[in-house]
Coordinates of N, CA and C in Angstrom, one line a residue:
I101 N -14.2 -0.6 13.1 CA -13.2 -1.7 13.0 C -13.0 -2.3 14.4
T102 N -13.2 -3.6 14.5 CA -13.2 -4.2 15.9 C -12.0 -5.2 16.0
H103 N -11.2 -5.4 14.9 CA -10.1 -6.3 15.0 C -9.0 -5.8 14.0
E104 N -7.8 -5.8 14.5 CA -6.7 -5.4 13.6 C -5.7 -6.5 13.4
S105 N -5.3 -6.7 12.1 CA -4.3 -7.7 11.8 C -3.5 -7.3 10.6
L106 N -2.4 -7.9 10.4 CA -1.5 -7.6 9.3 C -1.1 -8.9 8.7
S107 N -1.3 -9.1 7.4 CA -0.9 -10.4 6.7 C 0.2 -10.1 5.8
L108 N 1.1 -11.0 5.8 CA 2.2 -11.0 4.8 C 2.0 -12.2 3.9
L109 N 1.9 -11.9 2.6 CA 1.6 -12.9 1.6 C 2.8 -13.3 0.7
T110 N 2.9 -14.5 0.4 CA 3.9 -15.1 -0.5 C 3.1 -15.9 -1.5
P111 N 3.8 -16.3 -2.6 CA 3.1 -17.2 -3.6 C 2.7 -18.6 -2.9
D112 N 3.4 -19.0 -1.8 CA 3.1 -20.2 -1.2 C 2.2 -20.2 0.0
G113 N 1.9 -19.0 0.5 CA 1.1 -19.0 1.7 C 1.1 -17.6 2.3
A114 N 0.7 -17.5 3.6 CA 0.5 -16.3 4.3 C 0.8 -16.4 5.8
T115 N 1.2 -15.3 6.4 CA 1.4 -15.3 7.9 C 0.6 -14.1 8.3
T116 N -0.2 -14.2 9.4 CA -1.0 -13.1 9.9 C -0.7 -12.8 11.3
F117 N -0.5 -11.5 11.6 CA -0.2 -11.1 13.0 C -1.5 -10.3 13.4
S118 N -2.0 -10.7 14.6 CA -3.2 -10.0 15.2 C -2.8 -9.1 16.3
S119 N -3.4 -7.9 16.4 CA -3.1 -7.0 17.5 C -4.2 -7.2 18.6
L120 N -3.6 -7.2 19.8 CA -4.5 -7.3 21.0 C -4.6 -6.0 21.8
Q121 N -3.9 -5.0 21.2 CA -3.9 -3.7 22.0 C -5.2 -3.0 21.8
P122 N -5.9 -2.6 22.8 CA -7.1 -1.8 22.7 C -6.8 -0.4 22.4
G123 N -7.8 0.3 21.8 CA -7.6 1.8 21.6 C -6.8 2.2 20.4
G124 N -6.5 1.3 19.5 CA -5.7 1.6 18.4 C -6.5 2.5 17.4
E125 N -5.8 3.3 16.6 CA -6.5 4.0 15.6 C -6.6 3.2 14.3
S126 N -7.7 2.9 13.8 CA -7.9 2.2 12.6 C -8.8 2.9 11.6
W127 N -8.6 2.6 10.4 CA -9.5 3.2 9.3 C -9.5 2.2 8.2
S128 N -10.5 2.4 7.4 CA -10.8 1.6 6.2 C -11.1 2.4 5.0
V129 N -10.7 1.9 3.9 CA -11.1 2.7 2.6 C -11.8 1.7 1.7
L130 N -12.6 2.3 0.8 CA -13.2 1.6 -0.3 C -12.2 1.6 -1.5
R131 N -11.5 0.5 -1.7 CA -10.4 0.5 -2.7 C -10.9 0.9 -4.1
A132 N -12.2 0.6 -4.5 CA -12.7 0.9 -5.8 C -12.7 2.4 -6.0
R133 N -12.9 3.2 -4.9 CA -12.8 4.6 -5.0 C -11.5 5.2 -4.7
F134 N -10.8 4.6 -3.7 CA -9.5 5.2 -3.3 C -8.4 5.0 -4.3
D135 N -8.3 3.8 -4.9 CA -7.2 3.6 -5.8 C -7.1 4.6 -7.0
P136 N -8.3 4.8 -7.7 CA -8.3 5.7 -8.8 C -7.9 7.2 -8.4
W137 N -8.4 7.5 -7.2 CA -8.1 8.9 -6.6 C -6.6 9.0 -6.4
L138 N -6.0 7.9 -5.7 CA -4.6 8.0 -5.4 C -3.7 8.0 -6.7
V139 N -4.1 7.3 -7.7 CA -3.3 7.3 -9.0 C -3.4 8.7 -9.6
A140 N -4.6 9.3 -9.6 CA -4.8 10.7 -10.1 C -3.9 11.7 -9.4
E141 N -3.9 11.6 -8.0 CA -3.1 12.5 -7.2 C -1.6 12.3 -7.5
A142 N -1.2 11.1 -7.6 CA 0.2 10.8 -7.9 C 0.6 11.3 -9.3
E143 N -0.2 11.1 -10.3 CA 0.1 11.6 -11.7 C 0.1 13.1 -11.7
K144 N -0.7 13.8 -10.9 CA -0.6 15.3 -10.8 C 0.8 15.7 -10.3
E145 N 1.5 14.9 -9.5 CA 2.8 15.2 -9.0 C 3.9 14.7 -9.9
G146 N 3.6 14.1 -11.1 CA 4.6 13.7 -12.0 C 4.9 12.2 -12.0
V147 N 4.2 11.4 -11.2 CA 4.4 10.0 -11.1 C 3.8 9.3 -12.4
E148 N 4.6 8.4 -13.0 CA 4.1 7.6 -14.1 C 3.6 6.3 -13.5
C149 N 2.3 6.1 -13.6 CA 1.6 4.9 -13.1 C 1.4 3.9 -14.2
I150 N 1.8 2.6 -14.0 CA 1.7 1.6 -15.0 C 0.9 0.4 -14.4
P151 N -0.4 0.4 -14.6 CA -1.2 -0.7 -14.1 C -0.7 -2.1 -14.5
G152 N -0.6 -3.0 -13.5 CA -0.2 -4.3 -13.8 C 1.3 -4.6 -13.8
A153 N 2.1 -3.5 -13.6 CA 3.5 -3.6 -13.6 C 3.9 -4.1 -12.2
T154 N 5.0 -5.0 -12.2 CA 5.5 -5.5 -11.0 C 6.8 -4.7 -10.6
V155 N 6.9 -4.2 -9.4 CA 8.1 -3.4 -9.0 C 9.0 -4.4 -8.3
D156 N 10.2 -4.6 -8.8 CA 11.2 -5.5 -8.1 C 12.2 -4.7 -7.2
A157 N 12.4 -3.4 -7.5 CA 13.3 -2.6 -6.7 C 12.9 -1.2 -6.8
L158 N 13.3 -0.4 -5.9 CA 13.1 1.1 -5.9 C 14.5 1.7 -6.0
Y159 N 14.7 2.5 -7.0 CA 16.0 3.2 -7.2 C 15.9 4.6 -6.5
E160 N 16.9 5.0 -5.7 CA 16.8 6.3 -5.1 C 18.0 7.1 -5.5
E161 N 17.7 8.4 -5.5 CA 18.7 9.4 -5.8 C 18.5 10.6 -4.9
N162 N 19.4 11.0 -4.1 CA 19.3 12.1 -3.2 C 18.1 11.9 -2.2
G163 N 18.0 10.6 -1.8 CA 16.9 10.3 -0.8 C 15.5 10.2 -1.3
R164 N 15.4 10.3 -2.7 CA 14.0 10.2 -3.3 C 14.0 9.1 -4.3
G165 N 12.8 8.5 -4.4 CA 12.6 7.4 -5.4 C 12.7 8.1 -6.8
C166 N 13.4 7.4 -7.7 CA 13.6 8.0 -9.1 C 13.4 6.9 -10.1
G167 N 13.1 5.7 -9.8 CA 12.9 4.7 -10.8 C 12.7 3.3 -10.2

């Protein structure tokens, strides 16, 4: 990875921030392999995954997400 940036997306556009700091630690994943693995690991821990669902808010109880 030779360039680092972060993009914030909205329905109307995007803003991108570029990093000029050398020596940062970067990594990349193949989403087609990573996403199914992450879902399987989350489900092993009791997470209910709902593909296509939009999350509007995270409810917390005792410092943990619960809904």
